[in-house]
């Protein structure tokens, strides 16, 4: 039987505010236990939560970026459950009326672009952390994370494979960083996903019973967990069993999911509006202010690159992987004077030599020792034929290493790398090459086109790469009567 | 809507309340009376009425995103039954 996979994702993006969602405690990561847990966060009696404007603003920004509706009035609710890292006995969340409704995320698939619908995005607080290492048979509780603002982003079950789920998560991950609402640090738990996975016979319209896989904090784990879960469910049904709705946990060591809570023990959260918090009202003027400050979004940028510079879609996608990278590309291009040819040159260099050097150094574009202005100067020396593309790679490496203050022109001058474009000088070099390589000349005349390239190579070698290759080509053709 | 004994036991469990059989029957009867009142309210036609989320007609005040709280864990932990290395210690919980 052919099976169809249906996946929806719930993503918790930690909002990049300085203080918590309902208290003035810091959200900085890595502080000593409980040093960033204020009276509100540890639920002392008599305290009241006061909502952080910065958290709301980030939710609005997200809603606008995905084309969603911003609810002018939304309601905070209590989600009740008992756990020691949740000292109030409830989590403040949004239930019936969230701040953001609808919207879409467009993902790239091998079959082309696919629009994934979003159900909603709501504001809520994070819980604390339980440390289960042995404290004389007890559990340690750190409430520093309690009250950290989260935006829970819920997708419709529009994803049809683990590849699509990962593509969606990656697109969302890039977007929340792009619009500056989340630092995207998955190791620190700033961006984590739960996947709802079900299978059904191909063509069936009714959804199968789903399982929720909790806390996928890497794209690799997400892919592995979903793949395992699909095979588990299909095997179960094909063996005559049925899928039980439950929460499962992915074990990366064993590469499998296992049951966390059974349905019998299913949570009943008894949501109700939080009496401590009147409805959140967002005015049109606030929304318009946030809209005006929204940066150009990656998708719009990709379309612009394709339209203005005729860049291939894959180039445009790579260059807009982060705002820093796009800004770098645009600065290089601006300094080069724009144009499709310069855009392609800059795109190739950024995706090639620059990306490779960044990978080797394990740093981001913001830390690149060759800033955009320096790369632009280097590329302009290729454009004005001062140096060849091949020599430019050596100059780039020297600039990256900080030689001559990282200034490409200084490096070219100091190393004597200026391209030889003098017709007479090149003519003499070509004549020497022809005289010294009679065998190659004979091969060429016998119809071996390859021999021509070998002769060009000899001329380049004789000048240690400095000869203008196009001119060498032309002169050789003339000399050989081609 | 009638409240059963198992409803009462389930709610008590969710709220981590310990009640004995006698209390459970007493609570069941009282809750039943409350639900009878709610049933009466249910008879009112509320179509087109926006559900009320708060008793007062207020909107939420907001604070600026500024860190205003200092570390007071030493003070807060003076009332905690057990602490170690800045952590609150609680009976072992395993998921």
Coordinates of C-alpha atoms in Angstrom, one line a residue:
Chain A
X1 CA 0.0 0.0 0.0
X2 CA 1.1 3.5 -0.7
X3 CA 1.2 5.8 2.3
X4 CA 0.8 9.6 2.6
X5 CA 2.6 11.5 5.3
X6 CA 1.0 14.5 7.1
X7 CA 3.1 16.7 9.3
X8 CA 2.4 19.9 11.2
X9 CA 5.1 21.7 13.3
X10 CA 4.8 23.6 16.5
X11 CA 7.9 25.8 17.0
X12 CA 8.9 27.7 20.1
X13 CA 11.0 30.7 19.3
X14 CA 12.5 32.4 22.3
X15 CA 12.0 36.1 21.8
X16 CA 15.2 38.2 21.9
X17 CA 14.1 40.6 24.6
X18 CA 16.4 41.8 27.4
X19 CA 13.9 41.1 30.1
X20 CA 11.3 38.5 30.7
X21 CA 7.8 38.5 29.4
X22 CA 6.1 39.3 32.8
X23 CA 9.0 40.5 35.0
X24 CA 12.0 42.8 34.9
X25 CA 14.5 39.9 35.3
X26 CA 17.2 39.4 32.7
X27 CA 16.9 36.7 30.0
X28 CA 20.7 36.4 29.4
X29 CA 21.7 32.8 28.9
X30 CA 24.1 30.9 31.2
X31 CA 23.8 32.8 34.5
X32 CA 24.3 31.0 37.8
X33 CA 21.1 29.2 38.9
X34 CA 18.2 31.3 40.1
X35 CA 20.1 34.6 39.9
X36 CA 17.7 35.8 37.2
X37 CA 14.5 34.6 38.8
X38 CA 12.5 37.5 40.2
X39 CA 9.5 37.3 42.6
X40 CA 7.1 37.1 39.6
X41 CA 9.1 34.3 38.0
X42 CA 9.2 32.1 41.2
X43 CA 5.5 32.8 41.8
X44 CA 5.7 34.5 45.2
X45 CA 2.3 35.2 46.6
X46 CA 0.9 38.7 45.9
X47 CA 2.9 39.5 42.8
X48 CA 1.4 40.5 39.5
X49 CA 2.7 40.0 36.0
X50 CA 3.2 43.0 33.8
X51 CA 3.6 42.3 30.0
X52 CA 6.8 43.3 28.2
X53 CA 6.1 45.6 25.3
X54 CA 9.2 44.3 23.5
X55 CA 7.7 40.8 23.4
X56 CA 4.4 42.0 21.9
X57 CA 6.3 44.1 19.3
X58 CA 8.2 41.0 18.2
X59 CA 5.0 39.0 17.9
X60 CA 3.6 41.8 15.7
X61 CA 6.7 41.9 13.6
X62 CA 6.4 38.1 13.0
X63 CA 2.8 38.4 12.1
X64 CA 3.4 41.1 9.6
X65 CA 6.4 39.2 8.1
X66 CA 4.2 36.1 7.4
X67 CA 1.2 38.1 6.2
X68 CA -0.9 37.1 9.2
X69 CA -3.7 38.9 10.9
X70 CA -2.7 40.7 14.1
X71 CA -5.6 40.4 16.6
X72 CA -6.4 43.8 17.9
X73 CA -7.5 42.1 21.1
X74 CA -6.0 38.9 22.4
X75 CA -6.3 37.1 25.7
X76 CA -3.8 35.5 28.0
X77 CA -4.9 32.2 29.6
X78 CA -3.7 29.9 32.3
X79 CA -2.6 26.5 31.2
X80 CA -2.7 24.4 34.3
X81 CA -0.3 21.6 35.1
X82 CA 1.9 20.5 37.9
X83 CA 5.6 20.3 37.6
X84 CA 8.3 21.6 39.9
X85 CA 9.9 23.8 37.3
X86 CA 6.5 25.6 37.0
X87 CA 6.1 27.2 40.4
X88 CA 2.7 28.9 39.8
X89 CA 1.1 25.6 38.8
X90 CA 0.2 27.1 35.5
X91 CA 1.9 28.6 32.4
X92 CA 0.7 31.9 31.1
X93 CA -0.1 31.3 27.5
X94 CA -2.7 32.4 24.9
X95 CA -5.5 29.9 24.0
X96 CA -8.7 30.9 22.4
X97 CA -7.6 34.4 21.1
X98 CA -3.9 34.4 20.2
X99 CA -2.1 37.5 19.1
X100 CA -1.3 36.3 15.5
X101 CA -3.7 34.3 13.3
X102 CA -3.0 32.8 9.9
X103 CA -0.1 33.7 7.6
X104 CA 2.1 31.6 5.4
X105 CA 5.7 30.4 5.0
X106 CA 6.9 29.6 1.5
X107 CA 9.4 26.8 1.3
X108 CA 11.6 25.6 -1.6
X109 CA 11.0 21.9 -2.6
X110 CA 12.4 19.9 -5.5
X111 CA 9.0 20.4 -7.1
X112 CA 9.1 24.1 -6.7
X113 CA 7.9 26.6 -4.2
X114 CA 5.3 25.3 -1.7
X115 CA 3.1 27.5 0.5
X116 CA 2.7 26.2 4.1
X117 CA -0.2 27.8 6.0
X118 CA 0.3 28.9 9.6
X119 CA -2.5 28.3 12.1
X120 CA -1.5 30.9 14.7
X121 CA 1.3 32.3 16.7
X122 CA 0.9 33.0 20.4
X123 CA 2.8 34.6 23.2
X124 CA 3.7 32.5 26.3
X125 CA 6.2 32.1 29.1
X126 CA 8.8 29.4 29.3
X127 CA 9.1 27.1 32.3
X128 CA 12.2 26.7 34.5
X129 CA 14.7 23.8 34.2
X130 CA 14.8 20.6 36.1
X131 CA 18.2 19.0 36.7
X132 CA 17.8 15.3 37.2
X133 CA 21.4 14.6 38.1
X134 CA 21.6 13.2 41.6
X135 CA 21.3 15.8 44.4
X136 CA 21.1 13.2 47.2
X137 CA 18.1 11.6 45.4
X138 CA 16.4 14.9 44.7
X139 CA 15.9 17.1 41.7
X140 CA 17.5 20.5 41.3
X141 CA 15.3 23.4 40.0
X142 CA 16.7 26.4 38.2
X143 CA 14.1 29.1 37.5
X144 CA 16.3 31.4 35.4
X145 CA 14.4 30.3 32.3
X146 CA 11.0 30.7 33.9
X147 CA 9.2 33.6 32.3
X148 CA 11.4 33.8 29.3
X149 CA 9.2 35.1 26.4
X150 CA 8.3 32.5 23.7
X151 CA 6.4 32.8 20.5
X152 CA 4.8 29.5 19.7
X153 CA 4.3 29.3 16.0
X154 CA 1.9 26.5 14.8
X155 CA 1.7 25.3 11.2
X156 CA -1.2 23.6 9.5
X157 CA -0.6 19.9 8.7
X158 CA 0.7 21.0 5.2
X159 CA 4.0 19.2 5.2
X160 CA 4.2 15.9 3.4
X161 CA 7.7 14.6 4.2
X162 CA 10.6 14.9 6.6
X163 CA 12.4 17.0 3.9
X164 CA 9.5 19.4 3.8
X165 CA 9.3 19.6 7.6
X166 CA 13.1 20.4 7.7
X167 CA 12.8 23.0 4.9
X168 CA 9.9 24.7 6.7
X169 CA 11.8 24.7 10.0
X170 CA 15.0 26.1 8.3
X171 CA 13.0 28.8 6.5
X172 CA 11.2 29.8 9.7
X173 CA 14.6 29.7 11.6
X174 CA 16.1 32.1 9.1
X175 CA 13.1 34.3 9.1
X176 CA 12.9 34.9 12.9
X177 CA 16.6 35.8 12.9
X178 CA 16.1 38.0 9.8
X179 CA 13.4 40.1 11.5
X180 CA 15.4 40.2 14.7
X181 CA 12.9 38.5 17.0
X182 CA 15.0 35.4 18.0
X183 CA 18.7 34.7 18.1
X184 CA 18.0 31.2 16.6
X185 CA 20.5 29.5 18.9
X186 CA 19.4 25.9 18.8
X187 CA 22.1 24.6 21.2
X188 CA 20.8 27.1 23.9
X189 CA 17.2 26.1 23.1
X190 CA 16.2 29.4 21.6
X191 CA 14.4 27.6 18.7
X192 CA 12.9 24.2 19.2
X193 CA 10.2 22.3 17.4
X194 CA 7.6 19.7 18.1
X195 CA 6.4 17.6 15.1
X196 CA 2.9 16.2 14.8
X197 CA 3.2 13.2 12.5
X198 CA 0.5 10.9 11.0
X199 CA 0.2 8.6 8.0
X200 CA -2.8 7.7 5.9
X201 CA -3.4 5.6 2.8
X202 CA -2.7 7.6 -0.4
X203 CA -5.8 9.3 -1.5
X204 CA -7.5 9.1 1.9
X205 CA -8.9 12.5 3.0
X206 CA -9.4 11.8 6.7
X207 CA -6.3 12.4 8.8
X208 CA -4.7 9.5 10.5
X209 CA -4.0 9.4 14.3
X210 CA -1.1 11.6 15.0
X211 CA 1.8 11.4 17.4
X212 CA 3.6 14.4 18.7
X213 CA 7.4 14.2 18.8
X214 CA 8.7 16.7 21.4
X215 CA 11.7 19.0 21.6
X216 CA 13.5 18.5 18.4
X217 CA 16.4 21.0 18.8
X218 CA 18.4 20.2 15.6
X219 CA 17.4 19.9 12.0
X220 CA 19.2 16.6 11.8
X221 CA 17.3 15.1 14.7
X222 CA 14.1 16.4 13.3
X223 CA 14.7 14.6 10.0
X224 CA 15.7 11.4 11.8
X225 CA 12.9 11.5 14.3
X226 CA 10.2 12.1 11.6
X227 CA 11.6 9.3 9.4
X228 CA 11.6 6.9 12.3
X229 CA 8.1 7.8 13.3
X230 CA 6.8 7.4 9.7
X231 CA 8.2 3.9 9.4
X232 CA 7.0 3.0 12.9
X233 CA 3.5 4.1 12.2
X234 CA 3.3 2.4 8.7
X235 CA 4.8 -0.8 10.1
X236 CA 2.3 -0.7 13.0
X237 CA -0.7 -0.3 10.7
X238 CA 0.5 -2.8 8.1
X239 CA 0.8 -5.4 10.9
X240 CA -2.8 -4.8 11.7
X241 CA -2.2 -2.5 14.7
X242 CA -3.3 1.0 15.1
X243 CA -1.5 4.2 16.1
X244 CA -2.3 5.5 19.6
X245 CA -2.3 9.3 20.0
X246 CA 0.5 10.1 22.3
X247 CA 3.6 12.3 22.9
X248 CA 6.9 10.8 22.0
X249 CA 10.5 11.7 22.7
X250 CA 13.3 11.3 20.2
X251 CA 16.4 9.5 21.5
X252 CA 19.3 10.6 19.3
X253 CA 21.6 7.9 20.7
X254 CA 19.3 5.1 19.6
X255 CA 17.8 7.1 16.6
X256 CA 14.3 6.2 17.6
X257 CA 11.2 7.8 19.2
X258 CA 9.6 6.4 22.3
X259 CA 6.4 7.0 24.2
X260 CA 6.5 9.8 26.8
X261 CA 2.9 10.0 28.0
X262 CA 0.1 7.6 27.1
X263 CA -3.4 8.8 26.2
X264 CA -4.8 7.5 29.5
X265 CA -2.6 10.0 31.3
X266 CA -3.3 12.8 28.8
X267 CA -3.1 16.3 30.1
X268 CA -6.2 18.3 30.8
X269 CA -4.9 21.8 31.0
X270 CA -8.1 23.4 32.1
X271 CA -7.4 26.7 30.3
X272 CA -9.2 29.8 31.4
X273 CA -8.5 33.5 30.9
X274 CA -5.9 34.7 33.4
X275 CA -7.6 37.1 35.8
X276 CA -4.3 38.8 36.5
X277 CA -4.1 40.0 32.9
X278 CA -6.8 42.0 31.1
X279 CA -6.9 41.5 27.3
X280 CA -4.0 42.7 25.2
X281 CA -5.1 45.5 22.9
X282 CA -2.9 46.5 19.9
X283 CA -3.7 49.7 18.1
X284 CA -3.5 50.1 14.3
X285 CA -0.9 52.8 14.8
X286 CA 1.4 50.5 16.6
X287 CA 1.1 47.9 13.9
X288 CA 1.8 50.5 11.2
X289 CA 4.9 51.6 13.1
X290 CA 6.2 48.1 13.2
X291 CA 5.4 47.5 9.6
X292 CA 7.3 50.7 8.6
X293 CA 10.4 49.4 10.5
X294 CA 10.2 45.9 9.0
X295 CA 13.3 45.1 6.9
X296 CA 13.0 43.9 3.3
X297 CA 12.2 40.1 3.7
X298 CA 14.3 37.4 2.2
X299 CA 11.7 36.3 -0.3
X300 CA 11.2 39.8 -1.7
X301 CA 15.0 40.2 -1.8
X302 CA 15.3 36.9 -3.8
X303 CA 12.8 38.1 -6.3
X304 CA 14.5 41.4 -6.6
X305 CA 17.9 39.7 -7.2
X306 CA 16.4 37.6 -9.9
X307 CA 14.6 40.5 -11.6
X308 CA 17.3 43.2 -11.3
X309 CA 20.4 41.1 -11.7
X310 CA 19.2 38.0 -13.4
X311 CA 20.7 35.9 -10.6
X312 CA 19.7 32.2 -10.6
X313 CA 17.2 31.3 -7.9
X314 CA 19.8 29.2 -6.1
X315 CA 22.3 32.1 -5.9
X316 CA 19.5 34.4 -4.7
X317 CA 18.5 31.9 -2.0
X318 CA 22.1 31.4 -0.8
X319 CA 22.8 35.2 -0.7
X320 CA 19.7 35.8 1.4
X321 CA 20.4 33.0 3.9
X322 CA 21.0 35.7 6.5
X323 CA 20.6 39.4 6.6
X324 CA 24.3 39.8 7.2
X325 CA 25.2 37.9 4.1
X326 CA 22.7 39.8 2.0
X327 CA 24.0 43.1 3.3
X328 CA 27.5 42.1 2.5
X329 CA 26.5 41.2 -1.1
X330 CA 24.7 44.4 -1.6
X331 CA 27.6 46.5 -0.3
X332 CA 30.0 44.8 -2.6
X333 CA 27.7 45.2 -5.5
X334 CA 27.0 48.9 -4.7
X335 CA 30.8 49.6 -4.6
X336 CA 31.2 47.8 -7.9
X337 CA 28.6 50.0 -9.5
X338 CA 25.8 47.4 -9.8
X339 CA 24.8 45.6 -13.0
X340 CA 24.1 42.0 -13.8
X341 CA 27.7 41.0 -14.7
X342 CA 29.0 42.5 -11.4
X343 CA 26.2 40.9 -9.5
X344 CA 27.1 37.4 -10.8
X345 CA 30.8 38.1 -10.2
X346 CA 30.1 39.1 -6.6
X347 CA 27.7 36.2 -6.1
X348 CA 30.2 33.7 -7.3
X349 CA 32.9 35.1 -5.1
X350 CA 30.8 35.3 -2.0
X351 CA 29.4 31.8 -2.5
X352 CA 32.8 30.4 -3.4
X353 CA 36.0 31.8 -1.9
X354 CA 34.4 33.9 0.8
X355 CA 32.1 31.1 2.0
X356 CA 34.9 28.6 2.0
X357 CA 37.2 30.9 4.0
X358 CA 34.3 31.6 6.5
X359 CA 33.8 27.8 6.9
X360 CA 37.5 27.1 7.4
X361 CA 37.7 29.9 10.0
X362 CA 34.3 28.8 11.5
X363 CA 33.1 32.4 11.6
X364 CA 30.1 34.4 10.3
X365 CA 30.1 37.0 7.5
X366 CA 30.1 39.7 10.2
X367 CA 33.5 38.6 11.4
X368 CA 35.0 38.2 7.9
X369 CA 38.5 39.8 7.9
X370 CA 37.9 40.9 4.3
X371 CA 35.1 43.4 4.6
X372 CA 32.7 44.1 1.7
X373 CA 34.6 47.2 0.7
X374 CA 37.9 45.3 0.4
X375 CA 36.2 42.5 -1.6
X376 CA 34.7 45.1 -3.9
X377 CA 38.1 46.7 -4.5
X378 CA 39.5 43.2 -5.3
X379 CA 36.7 42.4 -7.7
X380 CA 37.0 45.8 -9.4
X381 CA 40.7 44.9 -10.2
X382 CA 39.3 41.8 -12.0
X383 CA 36.8 44.0 -13.8
X384 CA 39.3 46.5 -15.0
X385 CA 41.7 43.7 -15.9
X386 CA 44.5 44.7 -13.5
X387 CA 44.5 41.0 -12.4
X388 CA 43.1 37.8 -13.6
X389 CA 40.4 35.9 -11.6
X390 CA 43.1 33.3 -10.8
X391 CA 45.5 35.8 -9.4
X392 CA 42.6 37.4 -7.5
X393 CA 42.3 34.2 -5.4
X394 CA 45.9 34.7 -4.2
X395 CA 45.2 38.3 -3.4
X396 CA 42.1 37.3 -1.6
X397 CA 44.0 34.8 0.6
X398 CA 46.6 37.4 1.3
X399 CA 44.0 40.0 2.3
X400 CA 42.2 37.4 4.4
X401 CA 45.5 36.8 6.2
X402 CA 45.8 40.5 6.8
X403 CA 48.8 41.1 4.6
X404 CA 49.5 44.8 3.8
X405 CA 46.6 45.9 5.9
X406 CA 44.3 43.6 4.0
X407 CA 44.3 46.1 1.1
X408 CA 44.0 44.3 -2.3
X409 CA 45.7 47.2 -4.2
X410 CA 48.6 47.2 -1.8
X411 CA 49.0 43.4 -2.1
X412 CA 48.9 43.6 -5.9
X413 CA 51.5 46.3 -5.9
X414 CA 53.8 44.7 -3.3
X415 CA 53.7 41.3 -5.0
X416 CA 53.9 42.6 -8.5
X417 CA 50.8 40.8 -9.5
X418 CA 49.5 43.4 -12.0
X419 CA 48.2 41.6 -15.1
X420 CA 50.3 41.9 -18.2
X421 CA 48.0 43.5 -20.8
X422 CA 50.6 45.2 -23.0
X423 CA 50.1 43.8 -26.5
X424 CA 53.8 43.9 -27.4
X425 CA 55.0 42.4 -24.2
X426 CA 52.4 39.6 -24.5
X427 CA 53.3 39.1 -28.2
X428 CA 56.9 38.5 -27.2
X429 CA 55.9 36.0 -24.5
X430 CA 53.6 34.1 -27.0
X431 CA 56.5 34.0 -29.5
X432 CA 58.8 32.5 -26.9
X433 CA 56.1 29.9 -26.0
X434 CA 55.6 29.0 -29.7
X435 CA 59.3 28.6 -30.2
X436 CA 59.8 26.4 -27.2
X437 CA 56.8 24.2 -27.8
X438 CA 57.0 23.1 -31.4
X439 CA 55.4 19.8 -30.7
X440 CA 52.2 21.4 -29.3
X441 CA 52.1 23.7 -32.3
X442 CA 52.3 20.7 -34.6
X443 CA 49.5 18.9 -32.7
X444 CA 47.3 22.0 -32.9
X445 CA 47.9 22.3 -36.6
X446 CA 47.0 18.6 -36.9
X447 CA 43.6 19.5 -35.5
X448 CA 44.0 18.9 -31.8
X449 CA 42.2 21.8 -30.2
X450 CA 43.4 20.7 -26.8
X451 CA 47.0 21.7 -27.8
X452 CA 45.8 25.3 -28.0
X453 CA 44.8 25.3 -24.4
X454 CA 48.1 23.8 -23.5
X455 CA 49.8 26.7 -25.2
X456 CA 47.7 29.2 -23.4
X457 CA 48.7 27.4 -20.2
X458 CA 52.4 27.7 -21.1
X459 CA 52.0 31.5 -21.6
X460 CA 50.3 31.8 -18.3
X461 CA 53.0 29.7 -16.6
X462 CA 55.7 31.8 -18.2
X463 CA 54.2 34.9 -16.6
X464 CA 53.3 33.2 -13.3
X465 CA 49.6 33.7 -14.1
X466 CA 49.9 37.4 -14.8
X467 CA 49.2 37.4 -18.5
X468 CA 45.8 38.6 -19.5
X469 CA 44.3 35.3 -20.6
X470 CA 41.9 36.8 -23.1
X471 CA 44.6 38.7 -24.9
X472 CA 46.9 35.6 -24.9
X473 CA 44.1 33.7 -26.5
X474 CA 43.7 36.3 -29.2
X475 CA 47.4 36.7 -30.0
X476 CA 47.8 32.9 -30.1
X477 CA 44.9 32.6 -32.6
X478 CA 46.5 35.2 -34.8
X479 CA 50.0 33.7 -34.7
X480 CA 48.7 30.2 -35.4
X481 CA 46.5 31.5 -38.2
X482 CA 43.4 30.2 -36.4
Chain B
X1 CA -25.1 18.2 33.5
X2 CA -24.4 15.7 36.4
X3 CA -21.1 15.5 38.1
X4 CA -19.9 11.9 38.8
X5 CA -17.7 10.7 41.6
X6 CA -15.0 9.8 39.0
X7 CA -15.2 13.4 37.7
X8 CA -14.5 14.7 41.2
X9 CA -11.6 12.2 41.6
X10 CA -10.1 13.2 38.3
X11 CA -10.3 17.0 39.0
X12 CA -8.8 16.4 42.5
X13 CA -6.0 14.4 40.9
X14 CA -5.3 17.1 38.3
X15 CA -5.2 19.7 41.1
X16 CA -3.1 17.4 43.3
X17 CA -5.7 17.5 46.0
X18 CA -6.0 14.6 48.4
X19 CA -9.6 13.9 49.3
X20 CA -11.2 10.9 51.0
X21 CA -14.4 9.1 49.9
X22 CA -16.6 11.1 52.3
X23 CA -15.2 14.4 51.1
X24 CA -15.5 13.3 47.5
X25 CA -19.3 12.7 47.9
X26 CA -19.7 16.0 49.7
X27 CA -17.8 17.9 46.9
X28 CA -19.7 16.0 44.2
X29 CA -23.1 17.2 45.6
X30 CA -21.9 20.8 45.9
X31 CA -20.4 20.8 42.4
X32 CA -23.7 19.3 41.1
X33 CA -25.6 22.2 42.6
X34 CA -23.2 24.7 41.0
X35 CA -23.5 23.0 37.6
X36 CA -27.3 23.1 38.0
X37 CA -27.0 26.9 38.3
X38 CA -24.7 27.0 35.2
X39 CA -27.3 24.9 33.3
X40 CA -29.8 27.7 34.1
X41 CA -27.4 30.3 32.7
X42 CA -26.9 28.1 29.6
X43 CA -30.5 28.7 28.7
X44 CA -29.7 32.4 28.0
X45 CA -29.2 33.1 24.3
X46 CA -25.6 34.5 24.0
X47 CA -25.3 34.5 20.2
X48 CA -23.3 37.5 19.0
X49 CA -22.0 38.3 22.5
X50 CA -18.2 38.5 22.7
X51 CA -17.0 36.2 25.5
X52 CA -15.8 38.1 28.5
X53 CA -12.1 37.5 29.3
X54 CA -11.9 39.8 32.3
X55 CA -14.2 41.1 34.9
X56 CA -13.2 44.7 34.3
X57 CA -13.2 46.5 31.0
X58 CA -9.5 47.2 31.0
X59 CA -6.7 46.7 28.6
X60 CA -3.4 45.4 29.5
X61 CA -0.8 47.9 30.7
X62 CA 2.7 47.2 29.2
X63 CA 6.2 47.8 30.5
X64 CA 9.3 48.7 28.6
X65 CA 11.8 45.9 27.8
X66 CA 14.3 46.9 30.5
X67 CA 16.0 44.7 33.1
X68 CA 15.0 46.1 36.5
X69 CA 15.3 43.1 38.8
X70 CA 18.5 42.3 40.7
X71 CA 19.6 38.9 41.9
X72 CA 17.8 38.2 45.1
X73 CA 18.0 34.4 45.2
X74 CA 19.7 34.3 48.5
X75 CA 16.8 36.1 50.1
X76 CA 14.2 34.1 48.3
X77 CA 15.8 30.8 49.1
X78 CA 15.8 31.5 52.9
X79 CA 12.2 30.0 53.0
X80 CA 13.0 27.1 50.7
X81 CA 13.1 23.7 52.4
X82 CA 16.2 22.5 50.6
X83 CA 18.7 24.3 48.3
X84 CA 22.1 23.5 46.9
X85 CA 24.5 25.4 44.6
X86 CA 21.7 28.0 44.1
X87 CA 19.2 25.3 43.0
X88 CA 15.9 24.6 44.8
X89 CA 15.8 20.9 45.6
X90 CA 12.5 19.0 45.3
X91 CA 11.5 15.3 45.5
X92 CA 12.8 13.5 42.5
X93 CA 10.7 13.9 39.4
X94 CA 11.1 11.5 36.5
X95 CA 9.1 11.9 33.3

